[in-house]
Tab-separated table of C-alpha atoms and ligand atoms in Angstrom:
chain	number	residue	atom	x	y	z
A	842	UNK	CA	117.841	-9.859	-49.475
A	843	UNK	CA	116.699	-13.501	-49.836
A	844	UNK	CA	114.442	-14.617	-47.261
A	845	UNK	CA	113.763	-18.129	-47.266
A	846	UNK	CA	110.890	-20.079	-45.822
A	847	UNK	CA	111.912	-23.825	-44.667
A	848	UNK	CA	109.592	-27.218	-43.896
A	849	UNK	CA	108.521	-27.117	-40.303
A	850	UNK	CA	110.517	-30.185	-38.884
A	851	UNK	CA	108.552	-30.859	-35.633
A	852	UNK	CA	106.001	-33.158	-35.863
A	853	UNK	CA	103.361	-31.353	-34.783
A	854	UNK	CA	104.082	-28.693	-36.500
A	855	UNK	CA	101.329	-27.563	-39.539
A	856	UNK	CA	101.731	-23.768	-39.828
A	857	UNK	CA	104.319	-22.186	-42.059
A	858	UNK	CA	106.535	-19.105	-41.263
A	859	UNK	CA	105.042	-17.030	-44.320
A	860	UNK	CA	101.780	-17.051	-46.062
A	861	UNK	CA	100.995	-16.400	-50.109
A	862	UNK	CA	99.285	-13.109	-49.573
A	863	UNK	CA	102.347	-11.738	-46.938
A	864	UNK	CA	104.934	-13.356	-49.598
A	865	UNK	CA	103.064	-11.008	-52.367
A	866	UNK	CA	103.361	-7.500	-50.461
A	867	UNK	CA	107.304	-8.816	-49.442
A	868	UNK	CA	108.150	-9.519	-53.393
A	869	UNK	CA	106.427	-6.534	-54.027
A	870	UNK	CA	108.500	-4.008	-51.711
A	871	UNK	CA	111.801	-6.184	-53.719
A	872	UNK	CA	112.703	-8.694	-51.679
A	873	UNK	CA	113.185	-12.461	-52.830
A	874	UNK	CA	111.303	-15.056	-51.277
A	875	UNK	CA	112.509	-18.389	-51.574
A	876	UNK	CA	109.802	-21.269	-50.887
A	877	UNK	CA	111.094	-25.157	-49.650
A	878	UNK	CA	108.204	-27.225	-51.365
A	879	UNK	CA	105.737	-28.603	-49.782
A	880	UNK	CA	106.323	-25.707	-46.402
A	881	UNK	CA	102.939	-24.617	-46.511
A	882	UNK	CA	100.884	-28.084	-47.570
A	883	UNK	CA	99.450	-28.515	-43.716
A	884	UNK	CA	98.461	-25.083	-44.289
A	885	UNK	CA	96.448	-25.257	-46.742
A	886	UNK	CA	99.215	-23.583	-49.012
A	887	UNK	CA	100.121	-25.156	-52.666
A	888	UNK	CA	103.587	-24.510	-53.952
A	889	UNK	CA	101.518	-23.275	-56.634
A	890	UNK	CA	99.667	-20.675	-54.714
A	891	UNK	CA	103.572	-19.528	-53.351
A	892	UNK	CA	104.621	-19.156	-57.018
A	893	UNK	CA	101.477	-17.200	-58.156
A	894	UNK	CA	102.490	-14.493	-54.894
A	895	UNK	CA	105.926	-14.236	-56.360
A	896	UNK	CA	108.143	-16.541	-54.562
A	897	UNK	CA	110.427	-19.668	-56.133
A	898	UNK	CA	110.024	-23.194	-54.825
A	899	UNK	CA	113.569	-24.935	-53.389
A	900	UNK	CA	112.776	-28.910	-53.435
A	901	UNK	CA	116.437	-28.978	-51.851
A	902	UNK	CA	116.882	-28.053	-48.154
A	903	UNK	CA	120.474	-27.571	-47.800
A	904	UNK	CA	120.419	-25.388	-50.864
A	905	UNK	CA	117.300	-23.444	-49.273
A	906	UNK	CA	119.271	-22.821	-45.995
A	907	UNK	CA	123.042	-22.169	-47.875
A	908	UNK	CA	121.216	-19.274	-50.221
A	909	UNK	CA	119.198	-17.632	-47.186
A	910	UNK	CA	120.358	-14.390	-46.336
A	911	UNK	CA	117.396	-14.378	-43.890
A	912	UNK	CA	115.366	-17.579	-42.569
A	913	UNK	CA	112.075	-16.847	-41.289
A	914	UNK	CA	110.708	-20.182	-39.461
A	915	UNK	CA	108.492	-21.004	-36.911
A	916	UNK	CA	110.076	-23.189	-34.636
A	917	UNK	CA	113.786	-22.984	-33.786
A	918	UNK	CA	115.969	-24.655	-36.529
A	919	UNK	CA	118.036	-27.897	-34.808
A	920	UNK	CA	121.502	-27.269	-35.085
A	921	UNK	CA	122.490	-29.170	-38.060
A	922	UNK	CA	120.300	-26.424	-39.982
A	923	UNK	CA	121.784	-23.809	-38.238
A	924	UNK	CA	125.230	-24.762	-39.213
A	925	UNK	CA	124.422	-25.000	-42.993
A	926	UNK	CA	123.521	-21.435	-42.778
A	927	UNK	CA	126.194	-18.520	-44.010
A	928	UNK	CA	127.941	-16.694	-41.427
A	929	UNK	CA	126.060	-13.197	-41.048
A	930	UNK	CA	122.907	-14.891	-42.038
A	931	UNK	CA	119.599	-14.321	-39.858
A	932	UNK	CA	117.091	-16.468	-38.076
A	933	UNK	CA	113.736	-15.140	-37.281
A	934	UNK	CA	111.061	-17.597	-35.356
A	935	UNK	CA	109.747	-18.836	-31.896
A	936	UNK	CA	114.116	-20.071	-30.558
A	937	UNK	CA	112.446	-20.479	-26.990
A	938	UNK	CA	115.308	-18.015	-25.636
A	939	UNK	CA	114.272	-17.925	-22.088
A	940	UNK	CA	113.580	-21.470	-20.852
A	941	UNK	CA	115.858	-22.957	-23.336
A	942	UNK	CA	118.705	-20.560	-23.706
A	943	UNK	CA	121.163	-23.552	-24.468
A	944	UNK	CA	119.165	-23.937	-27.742
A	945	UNK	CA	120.809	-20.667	-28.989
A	946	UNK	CA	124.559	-22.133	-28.882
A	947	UNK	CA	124.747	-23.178	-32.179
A	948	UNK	CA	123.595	-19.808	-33.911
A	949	UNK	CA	126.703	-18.195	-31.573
A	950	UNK	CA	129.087	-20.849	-32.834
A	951	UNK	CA	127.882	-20.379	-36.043
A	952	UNK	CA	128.012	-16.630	-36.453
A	953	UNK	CA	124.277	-16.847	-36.997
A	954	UNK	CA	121.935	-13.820	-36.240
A	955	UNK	CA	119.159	-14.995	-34.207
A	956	UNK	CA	115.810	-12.980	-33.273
A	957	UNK	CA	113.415	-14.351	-31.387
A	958	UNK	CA	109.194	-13.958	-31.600
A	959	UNK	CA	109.151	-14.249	-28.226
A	960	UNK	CA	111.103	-11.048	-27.358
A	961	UNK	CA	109.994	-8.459	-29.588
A	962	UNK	CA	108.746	-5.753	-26.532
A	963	UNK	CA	105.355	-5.475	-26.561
A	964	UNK	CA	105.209	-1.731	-27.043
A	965	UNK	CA	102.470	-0.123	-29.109
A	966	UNK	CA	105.206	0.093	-32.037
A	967	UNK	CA	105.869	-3.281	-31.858
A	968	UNK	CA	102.349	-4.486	-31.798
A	969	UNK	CA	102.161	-5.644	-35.201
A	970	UNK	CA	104.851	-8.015	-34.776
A	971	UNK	CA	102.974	-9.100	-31.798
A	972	UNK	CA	103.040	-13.258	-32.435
A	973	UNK	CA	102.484	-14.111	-29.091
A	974	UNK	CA	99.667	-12.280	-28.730
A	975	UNK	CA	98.517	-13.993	-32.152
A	976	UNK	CA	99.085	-17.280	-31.191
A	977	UNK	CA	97.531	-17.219	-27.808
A	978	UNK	CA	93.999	-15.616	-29.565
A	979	UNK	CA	94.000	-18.743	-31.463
A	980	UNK	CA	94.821	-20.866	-28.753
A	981	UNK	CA	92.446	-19.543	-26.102
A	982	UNK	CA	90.089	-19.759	-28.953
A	983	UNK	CA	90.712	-24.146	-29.861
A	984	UNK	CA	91.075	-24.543	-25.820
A	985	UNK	CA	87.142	-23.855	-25.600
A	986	UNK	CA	86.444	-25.812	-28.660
A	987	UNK	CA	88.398	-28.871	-27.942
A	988	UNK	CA	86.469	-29.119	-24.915
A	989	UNK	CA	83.556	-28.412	-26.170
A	990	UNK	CA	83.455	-31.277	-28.304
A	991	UNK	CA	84.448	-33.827	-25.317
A	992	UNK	CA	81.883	-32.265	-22.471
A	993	UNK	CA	79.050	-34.827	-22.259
A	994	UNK	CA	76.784	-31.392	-21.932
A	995	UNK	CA	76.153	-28.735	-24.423
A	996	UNK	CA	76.859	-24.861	-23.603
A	997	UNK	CA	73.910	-22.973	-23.992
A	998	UNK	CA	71.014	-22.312	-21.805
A	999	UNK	CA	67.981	-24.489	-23.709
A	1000	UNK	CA	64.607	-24.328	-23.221
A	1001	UNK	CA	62.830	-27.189	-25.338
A	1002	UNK	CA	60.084	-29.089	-24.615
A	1003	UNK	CA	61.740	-31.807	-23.106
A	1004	UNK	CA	62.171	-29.410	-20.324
A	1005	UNK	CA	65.465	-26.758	-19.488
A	1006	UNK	CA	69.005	-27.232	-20.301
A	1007	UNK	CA	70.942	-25.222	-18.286
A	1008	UNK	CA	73.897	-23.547	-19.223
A	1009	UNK	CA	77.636	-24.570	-18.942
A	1010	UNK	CA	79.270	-23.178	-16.572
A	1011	UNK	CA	83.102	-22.369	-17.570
A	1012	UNK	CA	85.660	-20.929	-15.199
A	1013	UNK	CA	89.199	-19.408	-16.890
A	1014	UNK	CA	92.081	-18.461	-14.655
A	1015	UNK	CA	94.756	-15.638	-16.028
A	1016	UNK	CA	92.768	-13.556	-18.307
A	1017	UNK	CA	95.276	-12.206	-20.838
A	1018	UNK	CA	95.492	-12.638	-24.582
A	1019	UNK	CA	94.564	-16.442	-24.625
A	1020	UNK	CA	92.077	-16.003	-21.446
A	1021	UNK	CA	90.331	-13.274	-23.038
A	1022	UNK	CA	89.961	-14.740	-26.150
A	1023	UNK	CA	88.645	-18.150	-24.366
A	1024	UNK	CA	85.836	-16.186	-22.321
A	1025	UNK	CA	85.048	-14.657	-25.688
A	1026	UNK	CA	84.423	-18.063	-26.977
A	1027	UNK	CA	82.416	-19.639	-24.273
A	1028	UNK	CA	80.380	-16.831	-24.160
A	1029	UNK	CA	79.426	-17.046	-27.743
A	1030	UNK	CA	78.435	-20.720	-27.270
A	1031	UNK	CA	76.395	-19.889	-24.873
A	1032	UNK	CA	77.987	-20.374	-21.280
A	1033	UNK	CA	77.919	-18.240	-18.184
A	1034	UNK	CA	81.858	-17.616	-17.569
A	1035	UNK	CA	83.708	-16.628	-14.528
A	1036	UNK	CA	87.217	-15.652	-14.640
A	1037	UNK	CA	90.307	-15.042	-12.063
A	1038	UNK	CA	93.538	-12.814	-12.999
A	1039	UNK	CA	95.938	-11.254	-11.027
A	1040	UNK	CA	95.938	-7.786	-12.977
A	1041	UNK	CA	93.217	-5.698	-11.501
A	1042	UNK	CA	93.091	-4.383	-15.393
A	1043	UNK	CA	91.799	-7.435	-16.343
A	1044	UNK	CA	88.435	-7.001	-14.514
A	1045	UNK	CA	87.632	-4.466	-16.960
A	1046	UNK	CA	87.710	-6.190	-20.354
A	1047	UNK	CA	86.257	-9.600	-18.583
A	1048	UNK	CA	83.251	-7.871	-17.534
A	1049	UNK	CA	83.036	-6.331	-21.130
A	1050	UNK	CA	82.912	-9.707	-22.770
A	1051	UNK	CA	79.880	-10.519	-20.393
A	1052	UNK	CA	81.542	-12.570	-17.578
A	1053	UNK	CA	81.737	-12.355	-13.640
A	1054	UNK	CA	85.552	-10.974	-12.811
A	1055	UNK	CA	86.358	-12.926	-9.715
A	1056	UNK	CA	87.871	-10.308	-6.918
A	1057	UNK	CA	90.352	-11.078	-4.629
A	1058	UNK	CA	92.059	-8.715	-1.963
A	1059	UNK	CA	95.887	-8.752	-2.624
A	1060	UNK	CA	96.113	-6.421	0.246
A	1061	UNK	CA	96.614	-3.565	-2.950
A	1062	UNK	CA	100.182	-5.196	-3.457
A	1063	UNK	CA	101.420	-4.361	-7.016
A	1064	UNK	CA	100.888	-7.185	-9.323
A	1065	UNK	CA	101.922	-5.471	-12.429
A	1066	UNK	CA	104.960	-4.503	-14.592
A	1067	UNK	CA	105.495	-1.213	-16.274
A	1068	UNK	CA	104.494	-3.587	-19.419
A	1069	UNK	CA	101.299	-4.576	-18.083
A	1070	UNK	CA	102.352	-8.346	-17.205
A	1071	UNK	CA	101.942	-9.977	-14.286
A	1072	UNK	CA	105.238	-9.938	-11.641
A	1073	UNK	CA	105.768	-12.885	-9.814
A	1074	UNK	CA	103.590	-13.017	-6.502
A	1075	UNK	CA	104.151	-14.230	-2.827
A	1076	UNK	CA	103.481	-17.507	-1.571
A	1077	UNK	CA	100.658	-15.736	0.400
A	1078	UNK	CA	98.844	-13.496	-2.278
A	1079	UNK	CA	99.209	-16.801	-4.724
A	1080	UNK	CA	97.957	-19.170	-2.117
A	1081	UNK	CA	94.769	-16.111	-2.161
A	1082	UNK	CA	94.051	-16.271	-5.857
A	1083	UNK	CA	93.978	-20.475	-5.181
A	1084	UNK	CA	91.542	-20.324	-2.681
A	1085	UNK	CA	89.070	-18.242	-4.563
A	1086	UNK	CA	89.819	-20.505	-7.451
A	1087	UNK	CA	89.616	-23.514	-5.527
A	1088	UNK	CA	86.012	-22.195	-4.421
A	1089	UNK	CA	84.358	-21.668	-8.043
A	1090	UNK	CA	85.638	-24.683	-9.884
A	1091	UNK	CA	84.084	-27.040	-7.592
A	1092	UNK	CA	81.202	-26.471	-9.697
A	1093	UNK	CA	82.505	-25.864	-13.134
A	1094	UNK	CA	81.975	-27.794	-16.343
A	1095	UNK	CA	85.202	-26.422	-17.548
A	1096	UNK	CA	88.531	-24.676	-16.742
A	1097	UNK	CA	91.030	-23.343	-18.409
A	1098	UNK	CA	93.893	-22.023	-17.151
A	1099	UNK	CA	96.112	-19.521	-18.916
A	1100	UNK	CA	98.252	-17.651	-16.071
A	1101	UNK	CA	102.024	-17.169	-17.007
A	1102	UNK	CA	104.706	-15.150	-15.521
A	1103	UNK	CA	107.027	-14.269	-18.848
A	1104	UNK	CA	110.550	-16.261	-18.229
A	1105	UNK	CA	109.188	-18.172	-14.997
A	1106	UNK	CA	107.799	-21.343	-14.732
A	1107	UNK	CA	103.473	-21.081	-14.530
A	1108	UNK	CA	102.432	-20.390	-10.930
A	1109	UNK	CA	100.275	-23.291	-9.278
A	1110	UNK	CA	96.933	-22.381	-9.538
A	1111	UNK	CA	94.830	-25.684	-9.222
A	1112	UNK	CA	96.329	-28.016	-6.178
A	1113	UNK	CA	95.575	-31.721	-6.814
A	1114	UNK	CA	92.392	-30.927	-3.785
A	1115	UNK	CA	91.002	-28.183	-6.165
A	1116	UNK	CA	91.088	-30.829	-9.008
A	1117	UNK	CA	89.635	-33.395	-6.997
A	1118	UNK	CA	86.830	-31.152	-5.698
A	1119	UNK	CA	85.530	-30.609	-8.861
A	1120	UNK	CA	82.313	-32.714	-10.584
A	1121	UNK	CA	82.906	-35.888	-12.552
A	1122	UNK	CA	83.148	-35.199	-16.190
A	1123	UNK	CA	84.454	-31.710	-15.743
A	1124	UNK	CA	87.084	-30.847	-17.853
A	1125	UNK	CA	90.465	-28.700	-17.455
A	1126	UNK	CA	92.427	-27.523	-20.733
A	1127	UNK	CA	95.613	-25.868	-19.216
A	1128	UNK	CA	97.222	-23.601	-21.660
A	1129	UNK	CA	100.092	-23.223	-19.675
A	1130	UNK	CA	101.443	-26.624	-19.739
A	1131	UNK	CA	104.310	-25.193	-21.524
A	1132	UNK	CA	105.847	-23.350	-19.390
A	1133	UNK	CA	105.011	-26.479	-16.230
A	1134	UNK	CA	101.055	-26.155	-16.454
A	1135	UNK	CA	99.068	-24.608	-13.918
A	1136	UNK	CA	97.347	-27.677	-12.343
A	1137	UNK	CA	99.461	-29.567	-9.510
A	1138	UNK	CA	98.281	-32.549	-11.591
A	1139	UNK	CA	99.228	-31.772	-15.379
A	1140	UNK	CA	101.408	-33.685	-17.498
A	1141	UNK	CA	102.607	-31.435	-20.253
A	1142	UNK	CA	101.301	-32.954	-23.448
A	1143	UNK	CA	99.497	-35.446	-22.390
A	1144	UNK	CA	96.232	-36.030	-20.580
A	1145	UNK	CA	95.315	-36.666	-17.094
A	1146	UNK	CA	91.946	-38.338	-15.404
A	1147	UNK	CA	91.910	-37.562	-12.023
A	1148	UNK	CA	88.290	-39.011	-10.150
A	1149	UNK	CA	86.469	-38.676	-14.117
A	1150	UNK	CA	88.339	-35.017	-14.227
A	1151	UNK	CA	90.147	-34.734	-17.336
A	1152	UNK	CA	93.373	-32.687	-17.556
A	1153	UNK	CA	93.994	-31.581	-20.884
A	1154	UNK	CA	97.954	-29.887	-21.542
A	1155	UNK	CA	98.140	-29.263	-24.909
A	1156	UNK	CA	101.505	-27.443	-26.080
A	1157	UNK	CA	100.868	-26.700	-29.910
A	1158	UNK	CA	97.196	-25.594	-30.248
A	1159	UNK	CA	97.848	-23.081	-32.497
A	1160	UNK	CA	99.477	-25.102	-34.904
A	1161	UNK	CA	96.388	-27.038	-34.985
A	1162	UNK	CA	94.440	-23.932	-36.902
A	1163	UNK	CA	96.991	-23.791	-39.008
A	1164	UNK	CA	95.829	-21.654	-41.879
A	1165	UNK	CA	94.700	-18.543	-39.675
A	1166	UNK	CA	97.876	-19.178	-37.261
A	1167	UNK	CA	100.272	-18.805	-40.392
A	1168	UNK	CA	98.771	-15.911	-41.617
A	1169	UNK	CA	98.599	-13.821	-38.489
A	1170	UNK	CA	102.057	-15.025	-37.640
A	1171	UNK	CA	103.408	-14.472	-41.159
A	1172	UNK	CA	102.089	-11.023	-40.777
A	1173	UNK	CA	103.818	-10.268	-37.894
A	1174	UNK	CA	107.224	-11.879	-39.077
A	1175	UNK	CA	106.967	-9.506	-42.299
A	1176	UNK	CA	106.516	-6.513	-39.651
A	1177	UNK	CA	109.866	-6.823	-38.015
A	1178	UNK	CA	111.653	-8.328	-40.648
A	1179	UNK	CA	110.730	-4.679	-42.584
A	1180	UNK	CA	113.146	-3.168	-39.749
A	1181	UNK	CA	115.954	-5.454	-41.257
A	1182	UNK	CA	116.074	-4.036	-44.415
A	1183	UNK	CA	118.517	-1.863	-44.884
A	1184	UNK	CA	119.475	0.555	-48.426
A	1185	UNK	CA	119.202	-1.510	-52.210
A	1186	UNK	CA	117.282	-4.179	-49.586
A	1187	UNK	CA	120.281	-5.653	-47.805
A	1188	UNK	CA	119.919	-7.166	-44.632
A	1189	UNK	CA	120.982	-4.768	-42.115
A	1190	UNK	CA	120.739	-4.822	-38.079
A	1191	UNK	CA	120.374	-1.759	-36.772
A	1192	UNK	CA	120.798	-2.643	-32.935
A	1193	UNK	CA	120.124	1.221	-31.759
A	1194	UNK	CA	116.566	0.408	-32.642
A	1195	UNK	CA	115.546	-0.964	-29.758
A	1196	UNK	CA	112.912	-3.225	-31.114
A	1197	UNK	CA	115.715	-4.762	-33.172
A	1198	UNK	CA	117.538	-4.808	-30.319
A	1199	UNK	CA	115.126	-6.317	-27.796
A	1200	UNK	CA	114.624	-9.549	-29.599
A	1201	UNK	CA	117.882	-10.134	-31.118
A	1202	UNK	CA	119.391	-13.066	-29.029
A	1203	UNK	CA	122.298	-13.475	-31.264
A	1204	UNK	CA	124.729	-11.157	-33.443
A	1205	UNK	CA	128.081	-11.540	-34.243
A	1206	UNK	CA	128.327	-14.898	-31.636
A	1207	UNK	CA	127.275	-12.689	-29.102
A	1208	UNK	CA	124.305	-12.360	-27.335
A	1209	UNK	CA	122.324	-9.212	-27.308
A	1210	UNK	CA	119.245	-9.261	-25.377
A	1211	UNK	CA	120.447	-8.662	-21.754
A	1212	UNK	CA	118.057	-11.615	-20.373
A	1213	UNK	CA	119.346	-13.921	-22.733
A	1214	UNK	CA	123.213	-12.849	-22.233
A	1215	UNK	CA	122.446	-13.635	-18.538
A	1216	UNK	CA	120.995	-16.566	-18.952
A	1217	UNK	CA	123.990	-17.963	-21.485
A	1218	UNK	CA	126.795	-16.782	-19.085
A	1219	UNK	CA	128.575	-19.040	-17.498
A	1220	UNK	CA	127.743	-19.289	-13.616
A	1221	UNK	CA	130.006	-17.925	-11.271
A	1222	UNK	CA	132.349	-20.084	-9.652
A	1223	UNK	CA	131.013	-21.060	-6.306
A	1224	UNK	CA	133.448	-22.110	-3.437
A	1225	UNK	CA	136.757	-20.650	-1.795
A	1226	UNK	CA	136.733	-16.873	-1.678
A	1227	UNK	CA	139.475	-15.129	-2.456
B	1561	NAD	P1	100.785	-14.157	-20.142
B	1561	NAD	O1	100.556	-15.207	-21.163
B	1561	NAD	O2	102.153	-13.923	-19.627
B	1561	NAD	O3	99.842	-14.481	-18.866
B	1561	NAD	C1	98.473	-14.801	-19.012
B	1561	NAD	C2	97.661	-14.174	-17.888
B	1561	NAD	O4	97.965	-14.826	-16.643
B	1561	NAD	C3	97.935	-12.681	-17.663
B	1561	NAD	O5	96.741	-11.958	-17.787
B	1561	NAD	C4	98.481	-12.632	-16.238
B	1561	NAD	O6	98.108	-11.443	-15.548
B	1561	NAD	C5	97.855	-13.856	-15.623
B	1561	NAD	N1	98.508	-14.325	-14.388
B	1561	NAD	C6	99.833	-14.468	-14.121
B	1561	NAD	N2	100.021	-14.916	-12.858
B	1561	NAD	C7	98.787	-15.082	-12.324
B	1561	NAD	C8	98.311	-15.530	-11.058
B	1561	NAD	N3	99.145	-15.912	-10.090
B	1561	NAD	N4	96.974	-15.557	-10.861
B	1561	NAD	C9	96.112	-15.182	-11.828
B	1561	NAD	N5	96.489	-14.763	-13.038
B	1561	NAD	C10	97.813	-14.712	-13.293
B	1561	NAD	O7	100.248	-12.751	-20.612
B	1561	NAD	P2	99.590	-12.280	-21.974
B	1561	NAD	O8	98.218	-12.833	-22.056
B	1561	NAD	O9	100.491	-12.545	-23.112
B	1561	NAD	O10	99.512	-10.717	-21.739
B	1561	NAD	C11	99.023	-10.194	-20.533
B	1561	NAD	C12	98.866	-8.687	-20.643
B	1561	NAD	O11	100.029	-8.071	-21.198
B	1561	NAD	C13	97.772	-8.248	-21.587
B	1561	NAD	O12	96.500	-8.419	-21.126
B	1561	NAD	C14	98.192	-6.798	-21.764
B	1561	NAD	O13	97.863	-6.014	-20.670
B	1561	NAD	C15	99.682	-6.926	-21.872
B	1561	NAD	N6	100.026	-6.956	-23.313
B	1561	NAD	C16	100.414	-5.803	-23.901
B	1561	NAD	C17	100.698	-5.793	-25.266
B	1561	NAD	C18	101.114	-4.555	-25.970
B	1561	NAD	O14	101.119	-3.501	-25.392
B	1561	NAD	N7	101.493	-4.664	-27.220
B	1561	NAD	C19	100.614	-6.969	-26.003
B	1561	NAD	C20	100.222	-8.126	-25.372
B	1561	NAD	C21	99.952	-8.107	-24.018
């Protein structure tokens, strides 16, 4: 099997679907990994350095894409890529199946095999291959420092001569992978934390990283899935978790706010009053501006000052680490893509494995994944009855 390793085409794009020391352990189990040059320069990864882990360097892209017998990327190929590929070949990357199932069309038409990051099930066998969970450590991690360096205050507790500094005080709303890792990192700096999430679980590992878990009664409704993500919660137990939230910003040097519902837009946490109630100079980094942001006020990408209350709604951050972000993320690409190979190393997809199964969008121009086939049918027609 060839697996080949394009140029990121987005501009904001620096990480690279495959690192040098994950191409080394893929040539070594027999594979072939082919290299377009210059992929993994924002990295921090020479053609060079891909050469010396056993992979060949392609300066020509349609030639890359027309030899692939597997195309592990980061960010969904546009659909003049897609078409270059052979019939049969496979896709492997973050193709945004769920909010922009449309973007899949072209890999049907085109015969193209298409498995998405974002659906591999997050069961413990599957963990490894785990990039969303990867990519939202390094995000919650950059959220803290990016607003770290624009605070006109510093985090830690300081007793000097000059008198006491007191500490930051940081408040982070949804405290999963990305939350987690973002109390982790305030903490370290130095600041007392406070954090909000729907998951009773949660309270736990907050407390564990040494910050206040902010309760709420839900009136014991269930505000879990069988996979341990939140479900989508009533107007009444969300307006709730506001309120609370509403309360403990009003004082905060900085927010961030993580919460997500997987394939719904990001509930509103943070209505324009709760942003306006906070202090001058505070700060907000919303890390769910991609799925719609969790501030009533955030404009995805861009940034918002609301009464000397910055909004920050960054949608790449972990492209900005790019190094560590393509390494953990090649990892878990070379995970699943070790389900795909099949006897003498030919790509094979087996869809009675039901990891396989779960995040293949696209095989044969069908879809696969039921919540992506739903998604892609066309609507029923709507009316005289007959
Ligand atoms: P996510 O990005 O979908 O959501 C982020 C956080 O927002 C979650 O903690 C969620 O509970 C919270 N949230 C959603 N709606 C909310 C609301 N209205 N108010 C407050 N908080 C709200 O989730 P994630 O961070 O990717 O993962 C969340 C959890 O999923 C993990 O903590 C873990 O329990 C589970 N998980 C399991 C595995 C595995 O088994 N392999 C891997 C990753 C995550």
């Amino acid at each position: 099997m060839k697996v080949s390793i394009p140029k990121e085409a987005r501009a904001d794009e620096r990480r690279v679907a495959l690192a040098p020391d994950t191409v080394k352990k893929l040539v070594a189990s027999g594979l072939s990994v082919v290299v377009q040059s210059g992929a993994g320069l924002e990295a921090g990864f020479s053609d060079a350095d891909f050469t010396a882990a056993g992979a060949s360097i392609e300066a020509d892209r349609a030639a890359l894409l027309a030899g692939a017998d597997l195309l592990a990327c980061v960010n969904r190929p546009d659909p003049a890529d897609v078409a270059r590929l052979k019939k049969g070949a496979a896709v492997i990357g973050f193709l945004r199946p769920l909010d922009e199932p449309d973007g899949l069309r072209p890999f049907l038409d085109a015969g193209v095999t298409a498995f998405a990051m974002e659906l591999v099930p997050r069961t413990t066998r599957a963990q490894a291959m785990d990039a969303l969970s990867s990519m939202a450590t390094i995000a919650g991690y950059k959220a803290v420092l990016v607003a770290a360096s624009r605070l006109p205050k510093m985090f830690p507790l300081l007793m000097t001569a000059a008198g006491t500094v007191p500490p930051a005080k940081v408040v982070v709303v949804g405290a999963g992978v990305a939350g987690l890792m973002a109390i982790a990192t305030a903490r370290r700096l130095g600041a007392n934390v406070e954090a909000y999430d729907v998951r009773q679980a949660a309270g736990e590992e907050v407390r564990s990283l040494g910050a206040r878990f902010l309760d709420v009664d839900l009136g014991g409704i269930q505000t879990q899935d069988a996979g341990g993500y939140a479900v989508e919660l009533s107007p009444e137990a969300l307006k709730r978790g506001r309120d609370l939230v509403a309360k403990h910003v009003k004082d905060a040097d900085l927010v961030i706010t993580t919460a997500q519902v997987p394939g719904r837009k990001a509930p509103l946490m943070l209505e324009e009053d709760a942003v306006r109630g906070m202090k001058p100079g505070a700060f907000i980094v919303d890390l769910a501006a991609p799925t719609g942001g969790n501030t009533a006020l955030t404009k995805p990408g861009e940034e918002v000052v609301v009464n000397g209350v910055t909004i920050l709604a960054p949608l790449n951050l972990a492209a900005t680490v790019p190094l560590h972000a393509s390494q953990l993320y090649a990892r878990n690409v070379a995970a699943f893509l070790r389900l795909l190979v099949g006897e003498g190393g030919a790509l094979t997809v087996n869809l009675n494995d039901d990891v396989v199964a779960g995040a293949c969008a696209a095989y044969d121009g069908k879809p696969v994944n039921p919540r992506v086939a739903a998604l892609l049918a066309p609507a029923a027609p709507t009316g005289a009855s007959r």
